[in-house]
PDB file of C-alpha atoms in Angstrom:
ATOM      1  CA  MET A 194     118.039  94.710  23.336  1.00 37.00           C
ATOM      2  CA  SER A 195     115.750  96.902  21.275  1.00 40.00           C
ATOM      3  CA  ARG A 196     112.018  96.580  20.878  1.00 38.00           C
ATOM      4  CA  GLY A 197     112.530  95.850  17.200  1.00 37.00           C
ATOM      5  CA  ASP A 198     114.612  92.731  17.856  1.00 38.00           C
ATOM      6  CA  VAL A 199     112.866  90.318  20.192  1.00 38.00           C
ATOM      7  CA  CYS A 200     109.666  90.489  22.187  1.00 43.00           C
ATOM      8  CA  PRO A 201     109.459  89.069  25.718  1.00 40.00           C
ATOM      9  CA  GLY A 202     108.559  85.429  25.937  1.00 36.00           C
ATOM     10  CA  CYS A 203     109.870  84.554  22.473  1.00 37.00           C
ATOM     11  CA  GLN A 204     112.593  81.948  22.947  1.00 35.00           C
ATOM     12  CA  GLU A 205     112.719  80.121  19.650  1.00 32.00           C
ATOM     13  CA  HIS A 206     111.187  81.345  16.442  1.00 31.00           C
ATOM     14  CA  GLY A 207     108.397  78.989  15.476  1.00 32.00           C
ATOM     15  CA  GLN A 208     107.822  77.714  19.021  1.00 30.00           C
ATOM     16  CA  ALA A 209     106.950  80.829  20.940  1.00 34.00           C
ATOM     17  CA  ARG A 210     105.083  83.387  18.853  1.00 35.00           C
ATOM     18  CA  HIS A 211     104.715  87.130  19.177  1.00 41.00           C
ATOM     19  CA  GLU A 212     101.482  88.948  19.597  1.00 42.00           C
ATOM     20  CA  GLY A 213     100.730  92.472  18.461  1.00 44.00           C
ATOM     21  CA  SER A 214      98.646  94.964  20.384  1.00 48.00           C
ATOM     22  CA  GLY A 215      95.493  96.818  19.534  1.00 51.00           C
ATOM     23  CA  ALA A 216      94.884 100.530  19.831  1.00 55.00           C
ATOM     24  CA  GLN A 217      93.054 100.163  23.148  1.00 57.00           C
ATOM     25  CA  GLU A 218      95.927  98.222  24.724  1.00 56.00           C
ATOM     26  CA  LEU A 219      98.323 100.917  23.622  1.00 58.00           C
ATOM     27  CA  ALA A 220      96.006 103.629  24.900  1.00 58.00           C
ATOM     28  CA  ASP A 221      95.942 101.842  28.262  1.00 54.00           C
ATOM     29  CA  LEU A 222      99.722 102.183  28.270  1.00 55.00           C
ATOM     30  CA  GLY A 223      99.375 105.928  27.783  1.00 55.00           C
ATOM     31  CA  ILE A 224     100.459 105.839  24.144  1.00 60.00           C
ATOM     32  CA  GLY A 225      98.386 108.291  22.131  1.00 62.00           C
ATOM     33  CA  ARG A 226      97.695 108.534  18.410  1.00 67.00           C
ATOM     34  CA  ARG A 227     100.454 111.064  17.811  1.00 70.00           C
ATOM     35  CA  GLU A 228     103.041 108.825  19.491  1.00 68.00           C
ATOM     36  CA  LEU A 229     101.748 105.838  17.522  1.00 66.00           C
ATOM     37  CA  ALA A 230     102.155 107.759  14.268  1.00 70.00           C
ATOM     38  CA  THR A 231     105.711 108.726  15.225  1.00 71.00           C
ATOM     39  CA  ALA A 232     106.557 105.138  16.199  1.00 66.00           C
ATOM     40  CA  GLU A 233     105.152 103.809  12.921  1.00 64.00           C
ATOM     41  CA  LYS A 234     107.081 106.394  10.919  1.00 68.00           C
ATOM     42  CA  GLY A 235     110.306 105.429  12.689  1.00 67.00           C
ATOM     43  CA  ARG A 236     109.515 101.722  12.186  1.00 62.00           C
ATOM     44  CA  GLU A 237     109.445 101.117  15.947  1.00 59.00           C
ATOM     45  CA  LEU A 238     105.966  99.761  15.288  1.00 62.00           C
ATOM     46  CA  VAL A 239     104.642  98.037  12.196  1.00 58.00           C
ATOM     47  CA  LYS A 240     101.137  97.025  11.196  1.00 59.00           C
ATOM     48  CA  ILE A 241     100.510  93.323  11.692  1.00 55.00           C
ATOM     49  CA  ARG A 242      96.884  93.302  10.604  1.00 55.00           C
ATOM     50  CA  ARG A 243      93.917  95.632  10.760  1.00 54.00           C
ATOM     51  CA  GLY A 244      93.869  97.371  14.142  1.00 53.00           C
ATOM     52  CA  VAL A 245      96.922  95.505  15.473  1.00 55.00           C
ATOM     53  CA  LEU A 246     100.455  96.892  15.784  1.00 57.00           C
ATOM     54  CA  GLY A 247     103.667  95.315  16.991  1.00 58.00           C
ATOM     55  CA  CYS A 248     107.448  95.360  16.658  1.00 57.00           C
ATOM     56  CA  GLN A 249     109.369  93.969  13.686  1.00 57.00           C
ATOM     57  CA  ALA A 250     109.645  90.527  15.290  1.00 54.00           C
ATOM     58  CA  SER A 251     105.900  90.501  15.947  1.00 51.00           C
ATOM     59  CA  ALA A 252     105.221  91.178  12.282  1.00 53.00           C
ATOM     60  CA  GLU A 253     107.598  88.418  11.205  1.00 56.00           C
ATOM     61  CA  CYS A 254     105.983  85.911  13.557  1.00 51.00           C
ATOM     62  CA  ALA A 255     102.536  86.920  12.361  1.00 49.00           C
ATOM     63  CA  ARG A 256     103.629  86.599   8.740  1.00 51.00           C
ATOM     64  CA  THR A 257     104.911  83.050   9.264  1.00 47.00           C
ATOM     65  CA  SER A 258     102.002  81.948  11.453  1.00 44.00           C
ATOM     66  CA  PRO A 259      99.390  80.026   9.411  1.00 36.00           C
ATOM     67  CA  ALA A 260      96.549  81.542  11.360  1.00 36.00           C
ATOM     68  CA  GLY A 261      98.158  84.945  11.636  1.00 34.00           C
ATOM     69  CA  ARG A 262      97.284  84.832  15.337  1.00 32.00           C
ATOM     70  CA  PRO A 263     100.569  84.461  17.255  1.00 32.00           C
ATOM     71  CA  GLY A 264     100.166  83.253  20.782  1.00 31.00           C
ATOM     72  CA  CYS A 265     102.767  84.434  23.279  1.00 28.00           C
ATOM     73  CA  THR A 266     102.692  87.484  25.533  1.00 34.00           C
ATOM     74  CA  GLY A 267     102.594  90.675  23.487  1.00 36.00           C
ATOM     75  CA  TRP A 268     105.160  93.427  23.696  1.00 35.00           C
ATOM     76  CA  ALA A 269     102.560  95.873  25.023  1.00 35.00           C
ATOM     77  CA  SER A 270     100.231  93.540  26.872  1.00 37.00           C
ATOM     78  CA  ARG A 271     101.327  94.489  30.368  1.00 48.00           C
ATOM     79  CA  ARG A 272     100.182  97.516  32.290  1.00 69.00           C
ATOM     80  CA  ALA A 273     103.275  98.692  34.193  1.00 85.00           C
ATOM     81  CA  VAL A 274     106.930  99.373  33.449  1.00 91.00           C
ATOM     82  CA  VAL A 275     109.870  98.752  35.791  1.00 92.00           C
ATOM     83  CA  SER A 276     111.235 102.196  36.681  1.00 94.00           C
ATOM     84  CA  HIS A 277     113.240 104.379  39.081  1.00 95.00           C
ATOM     85  CA  LEU A 278     115.716 102.463  41.281  1.00 95.00           C
ATOM     86  CA  SER A 279     114.432  99.105  40.053  1.00 94.00           C
ATOM     87  CA  ALA A 280     115.191 100.128  36.466  1.00 94.00           C
ATOM     88  CA  ALA A 281     118.613 101.345  37.616  1.00 95.00           C
ATOM     89  CA  ALA A 282     119.400  97.773  38.670  1.00 94.00           C
ATOM     90  CA  PHE A 283     118.705  96.552  35.123  1.00 92.00           C
ATOM     91  CA  HIS A 284     120.943  99.258  33.650  1.00 94.00           C
ATOM     92  CA  GLY A 285     123.804  98.529  36.061  1.00 94.00           C
ATOM     93  CA  LEU A 286     123.586 101.958  37.696  1.00 96.00           C
ATOM     94  CA  PRO A 287     124.539 102.647  41.341  1.00 94.00           C
ATOM     95  CA  LEU A 288     121.992 101.628  43.955  1.00 93.00           C
ATOM     96  CA  PRO A 289     121.490 102.418  47.640  1.00 90.00           C
ATOM     97  CA  SER A 290     122.745  99.798  50.084  1.00 85.00           C
ATOM     98  CA  LYS A 291     119.178  98.890  50.986  1.00 83.00           C
ATOM     99  CA  LEU A 292     116.771  98.359  48.115  1.00 84.00           C
ATOM    100  CA  ASP A 293     113.614  96.735  49.420  1.00 85.00           C
ATOM    101  CA  THR A 294     111.003  98.297  47.133  1.00 88.00           C
ATOM    102  CA  VAL A 295     110.113  97.440  43.545  1.00 91.00           C
ATOM    103  CA  TRP A 296     109.344 100.586  41.554  1.00 93.00           C
ATOM    104  CA  LEU A 297     106.817 100.465  38.728  1.00 92.00           C
ATOM    105  CA  THR A 298     105.411 103.206  36.512  1.00 92.00           C
ATOM    106  CA  ARG A 299     101.893 102.837  35.178  1.00 88.00           C
ATOM    107  CA  PRO A 300     101.613 105.007  32.050  1.00 85.00           C
ATOM    108  CA  GLY A 301      98.970 107.720  32.111  1.00 79.00           C
ATOM    109  CA  ARG A 302      98.359 111.127  33.586  1.00 77.00           C
ATOM    110  CA  ARG A 303     100.276 111.900  36.758  1.00 74.00           C
ATOM    111  CA  GLY A 304      98.611 111.018  40.053  1.00 70.00           C
ATOM    112  CA  GLY A 305      96.809 107.983  41.348  1.00 65.00           C
ATOM    113  CA  GLY A 306      99.876 105.923  42.214  1.00 68.00           C
ATOM    114  CA  HIS A 307      99.977 103.759  45.312  1.00 73.00           C
ATOM    115  CA  HIS A 308     102.371 102.075  47.719  1.00 76.00           C
ATOM    116  CA  ARG A 309     102.172  98.779  49.501  1.00 77.00           C
ATOM    117  CA  THR A 310     104.779  96.681  51.227  1.00 76.00           C
ATOM    118  CA  GLY A 311     107.599  96.116  48.784  1.00 85.00           C
ATOM    119  CA  ILE A 312     105.954  97.823  45.784  1.00 88.00           C
ATOM    120  CA  GLN A 313     105.733 101.477  44.762  1.00 90.00           C
ATOM    121  CA  VAL A 314     103.498 102.181  41.755  1.00 90.00           C
ATOM    122  CA  VAL A 315     103.778 105.606  40.133  1.00 90.00           C
ATOM    123  CA  ARG A 316     101.370 106.900  37.525  1.00 90.00           C
ATOM    124  CA  ALA A 317     103.026 109.189  34.986  1.00 91.00           C
ATOM    125  CA  PRO A 318     103.219 109.825  31.232  1.00 91.00           C
ATOM    126  CA  LEU A 319     105.577 107.465  29.429  1.00 90.00           C
ATOM    127  CA  GLN A 320     106.472 107.898  25.781  1.00 89.00           C
ATOM    128  CA  VAL A 321     107.204 105.015  23.427  1.00 87.00           C
ATOM    129  CA  SER A 322     110.859 106.079  23.325  1.00 89.00           C
ATOM    130  CA  GLU A 323     111.185 105.991  27.129  1.00 93.00           C
ATOM    131  CA  TRP A 324     110.996 102.248  27.695  1.00 90.00           C
ATOM    132  CA  GLY A 325     112.425  99.067  26.249  1.00 89.00           C
ATOM    133  CA  TRP A 326     112.824  95.374  26.995  1.00 85.00           C
ATOM    134  CA  GLN A 327     115.245  94.043  29.594  1.00 84.00           C
ATOM    135  CA  GLU A 328     115.161  90.336  30.471  1.00 78.00           C
ATOM    136  CA  ASN A 329     111.571  89.979  29.261  1.00 77.00           C
ATOM    137  CA  LEU A 330     110.352  92.972  31.267  1.00 84.00           C
ATOM    138  CA  MET A 331     109.372  96.461  30.195  1.00 87.00           C
ATOM    139  CA  VAL A 332     111.948  98.833  31.730  1.00 92.00           C
ATOM    140  CA  THR A 333     112.365 102.593  31.466  1.00 94.00           C
ATOM    141  CA  THR A 334     115.320 103.704  29.349  1.00 95.00           C
ATOM    142  CA  MET A 335     118.533 104.884  30.962  1.00 96.00           C
ATOM    143  CA  ASP A 336     117.800 108.570  30.351  1.00 96.00           C
ATOM    144  CA  ARG A 337     114.264 108.376  31.753  1.00 97.00           C
ATOM    145  CA  THR A 338     115.498 106.279  34.693  1.00 97.00           C
ATOM    146  CA  THR A 339     118.218 108.817  35.474  1.00 98.00           C
ATOM    147  CA  ILE A 340     115.776 111.736  35.510  1.00 98.00           C
ATOM    148  CA  ASP A 341     113.243 109.837  37.644  1.00 97.00           C
ATOM    149  CA  ILE A 342     115.934 109.094  40.224  1.00 98.00           C
ATOM    150  CA  ALA A 343     117.293 112.647  40.101  1.00 97.00           C
ATOM    151  CA  ARG A 344     113.794 113.928  40.859  1.00 96.00           C
ATOM    152  CA  ASN A 345     112.925 111.519  43.639  1.00 95.00           C
ATOM    153  CA  GLU A 346     116.163 110.629  45.421  1.00 96.00           C
ATOM    154  CA  SER A 347     118.807 112.724  47.193  1.00 96.00           C
ATOM    155  CA  PHE A 348     121.090 115.021  45.223  1.00 97.00           C
ATOM    156  CA  VAL A 349     124.123 112.822  45.843  1.00 96.00           C
ATOM    157  CA  MET A 350     122.239 109.688  44.747  1.00 97.00           C
ATOM    158  CA  GLY A 351     121.112 111.495  41.624  1.00 97.00           C
ATOM    159  CA  VAL A 352     124.674 112.548  40.818  1.00 97.00           C
ATOM    160  CA  MET A 353     125.999 109.018  41.335  1.00 96.00           C
ATOM    161  CA  VAL A 354     123.403 107.682  38.903  1.00 97.00           C
ATOM    162  CA  ALA A 355     123.824 110.502  36.365  1.00 97.00           C
ATOM    163  CA  ASP A 356     127.628 110.152  36.352  1.00 96.00           C
ATOM    164  CA  ALA A 357     127.329 106.395  35.818  1.00 96.00           C
ATOM    165  CA  ALA A 358     124.684 106.837  33.118  1.00 96.00           C
ATOM    166  CA  MET A 359     126.958 109.222  31.235  1.00 95.00           C
ATOM    167  CA  GLY A 360     129.819 106.772  31.641  1.00 93.00           C
ATOM    168  CA  GLY A 361     127.534 104.117  30.181  1.00 93.00           C
ATOM    169  CA  GLY A 362     126.873 106.127  27.050  1.00 92.00           C
ATOM    170  CA  CYS A 363     123.872 108.240  28.037  1.00 94.00           C
ATOM    171  CA  THR A 364     124.828 111.675  26.734  1.00 92.00           C
ATOM    172  CA  PRO A 365     123.725 115.108  27.977  1.00 89.00           C
ATOM    173  CA  GLY A 366     121.963 115.333  24.625  1.00 90.00           C
ATOM    174  CA  GLN A 367     119.716 112.484  25.790  1.00 92.00           C
ATOM    175  CA  LEU A 368     119.277 113.654  29.372  1.00 95.00           C
ATOM    176  CA  ARG A 369     118.225 117.209  28.548  1.00 94.00           C
ATOM    177  CA  PRO A 370     115.267 116.220  26.342  1.00 94.00           C
ATOM    178  CA  ALA A 371     114.205 113.856  29.136  1.00 94.00           C
ATOM    179  CA  LEU A 372     114.360 116.833  31.508  1.00 95.00           C
ATOM    180  CA  GLU A 373     112.247 118.885  29.134  1.00 94.00           C
ATOM    181  CA  ARG A 374     109.579 116.182  28.844  1.00 93.00           C
ATOM    182  CA  ALA A 375     109.244 116.154  32.648  1.00 92.00           C
ATOM    183  CA  ARG A 376     109.665 119.895  33.160  1.00 91.00           C
ATOM    184  CA  ARG A 377     106.437 120.363  35.152  1.00 90.00           C
ATOM    185  CA  TRP A 378     106.875 117.346  37.399  1.00 93.00           C
ATOM    186  CA  PRO A 379     107.818 117.472  41.089  1.00 92.00           C
ATOM    187  CA  GLY A 380     111.539 117.511  41.812  1.00 95.00           C
ATOM    188  CA  MET A 381     112.585 118.946  38.457  1.00 96.00           C
ATOM    189  CA  ALA A 382     114.625 121.810  39.945  1.00 96.00           C
ATOM    190  CA  LYS A 383     116.828 119.256  41.708  1.00 97.00           C
ATOM    191  CA  ALA A 384     116.958 117.062  38.608  1.00 97.00           C
ATOM    192  CA  ARG A 385     118.283 119.966  36.542  1.00 97.00           C
ATOM    193  CA  GLN A 386     120.954 120.628  39.166  1.00 96.00           C
ATOM    194  CA  VAL A 387     121.936 116.952  39.038  1.00 97.00           C
ATOM    195  CA  VAL A 388     122.307 116.957  35.247  1.00 96.00           C
ATOM    196  CA  ASP A 389     124.283 120.218  35.338  1.00 95.00           C
ATOM    197  CA  PHE A 390     126.599 118.786  38.016  1.00 94.00           C
ATOM    198  CA  ALA A 391     127.067 115.355  36.404  1.00 94.00           C
ATOM    199  CA  ASP A 392     130.490 114.579  34.945  1.00 90.00           C
ATOM    200  CA  VAL A 393     131.272 111.657  32.667  1.00 90.00           C
ATOM    201  CA  ARG A 394     134.854 111.606  34.010  1.00 88.00           C
ATOM    202  CA  SER A 395     133.736 110.280  37.410  1.00 87.00           C
ATOM    203  CA  GLU A 396     134.593 106.598  37.292  1.00 85.00           C
ATOM    204  CA  SER A 397     132.892 105.369  40.452  1.00 89.00           C
ATOM    205  CA  PRO A 398     130.081 106.253  42.884  1.00 91.00           C
ATOM    206  CA  TYR A 399     132.806 107.138  45.401  1.00 88.00           C
ATOM    207  CA  GLU A 400     134.198 109.799  43.093  1.00 88.00           C
ATOM    208  CA  SER A 401     130.694 111.158  42.488  1.00 91.00           C
ATOM    209  CA  TRP A 402     130.077 111.310  46.235  1.00 91.00           C
ATOM    210  CA  MET A 403     133.426 113.053  46.775  1.00 85.00           C
ATOM    211  CA  ARG A 404     132.582 115.677  44.165  1.00 87.00           C
ATOM    212  CA  VAL A 405     129.293 116.443  45.915  1.00 91.00           C
ATOM    213  CA  LEU A 406     130.929 116.504  49.365  1.00 89.00           C
ATOM    214  CA  LEU A 407     133.667 118.932  48.329  1.00 83.00           C
ATOM    215  CA  SER A 408     131.100 121.169  46.692  1.00 84.00           C
ATOM    216  CA  GLU A 409     128.946 121.187  49.832  1.00 86.00           C
ATOM    217  CA  LEU A 410     132.029 122.013  51.941  1.00 84.00           C
ATOM    218  CA  ASP A 411     132.824 124.875  49.566  1.00 80.00           C
ATOM    219  CA  LEU A 412     136.239 123.398  48.788  1.00 73.00           C
ATOM    220  CA  GLY A 413     135.882 124.006  45.096  1.00 69.00           C
ATOM    221  CA  GLU A 414     135.045 121.802  42.170  1.00 68.00           C
ATOM    222  CA  LEU A 415     136.765 118.432  41.943  1.00 66.00           C
ATOM    223  CA  THR A 416     138.702 117.875  38.729  1.00 67.00           C
ATOM    224  CA  PRO A 417     138.173 114.136  38.071  1.00 63.00           C
ATOM    225  CA  GLN A 418     140.922 111.880  36.723  1.00 59.00           C
ATOM    226  CA  LEU A 419     143.650 114.496  36.915  1.00 65.00           C
ATOM    227  CA  VAL A 420     146.889 113.609  35.135  1.00 65.00           C
ATOM    228  CA  ILE A 421     150.054 114.835  36.895  1.00 69.00           C
ATOM    229  CA  ASN A 422     153.185 115.502  34.862  1.00 70.00           C
ATOM    230  CA  ASP A 423     156.623 116.608  36.002  1.00 74.00           C
ATOM    231  CA  GLU A 424     158.282 119.879  35.031  1.00 78.00           C
ATOM    232  CA  HIS A 425     159.379 118.297  31.760  1.00 73.00           C
ATOM    233  CA  GLY A 426     155.880 117.178  30.823  1.00 76.00           C
ATOM    234  CA  ASN A 427     156.509 113.517  31.581  1.00 73.00           C
ATOM    235  CA  PHE A 428     153.685 111.459  33.043  1.00 68.00           C
ATOM    236  CA  VAL A 429     153.943 110.927  36.800  1.00 66.00           C
ATOM    237  CA  ALA A 430     150.536 109.705  37.912  1.00 64.00           C
ATOM    238  CA  ARG A 431     146.813 109.946  37.462  1.00 62.00           C
ATOM    239  CA  VAL A 432     144.729 110.687  40.552  1.00 62.00           C
ATOM    240  CA  ASP A 433     140.998 110.298  41.085  1.00 60.00           C
ATOM    241  CA  GLY A 434     140.661 114.039  41.440  1.00 58.00           C
ATOM    242  CA  ALA A 435     141.936 117.331  42.738  1.00 59.00           C
ATOM    243  CA  PRO A 436     139.675 119.857  44.479  1.00 59.00           C
ATOM    244  CA  GLY A 437     139.894 123.509  43.603  1.00 56.00           C
ATOM    245  CA  ARG A 438     142.400 124.645  41.018  1.00 51.00           C
ATOM    246  CA  PRO A 439     144.263 121.775  39.296  1.00 48.00           C
ATOM    247  CA  GLU A 440     147.609 123.324  40.281  1.00 51.00           C
ATOM    248  CA  GLY A 441     146.640 123.168  43.971  1.00 50.00           C
ATOM    249  CA  GLY A 442     148.397 120.870  46.389  1.00 47.00           C
ATOM    250  CA  LEU A 443     145.667 118.422  47.514  1.00 49.00           C
ATOM    251  CA  ARG A 444     145.241 115.209  45.538  1.00 48.00           C
ATOM    252  CA  ILE A 445     142.765 112.373  46.067  1.00 51.00           C
TER     253      ILE A 445
END
């Protein structure tokens, strides 16, 4: 679901209305004037009335509202975005066996986050293009989520998530700009290694884990989804992977 389609809380047009957001609300979300100008140019945001911006659906609701003052929760009225492993759950990415903490990112300059039982709040810059709506909640995009996890979690967890993200349509061309935007943040050296190691051919977290394990054991790079043919070129089988040179003897 894109921001330009439906805002959270809007269930039936004409019953639940959208609400735009003023410049101060957007500033509280860490969205500066330059980002606003870019979002307006790309039609991610449109002007609803003087000093108020919103998505396309917000503008339509405002246009059809007699008072021009729609009443439901606005698309930018909240102050935190679901992120990291919690965002991974929304995107259907691999998760650790135990996930007992809700991760939130509060847009702004880095620093000043806090942790309490069950909730981890991170303060970090967040561009307009790095979040969207998922089930009526603001959630970081798949590329931003992948980089956040690659920075903060183990290398193998990062690879599992990056492989799955690529399999879900998140291209290296999306991940590398996300890396660049976070280039000065903690954990970026590991995040770059994760993105370099990621392989869209890995079809499961198990295969991702196996690739990392073989690399750590210095058994060579795993060739995922290797097709085996006979001496006549006829298909014999497809295996999850083969470590080292494809013509080697070990198959997985």
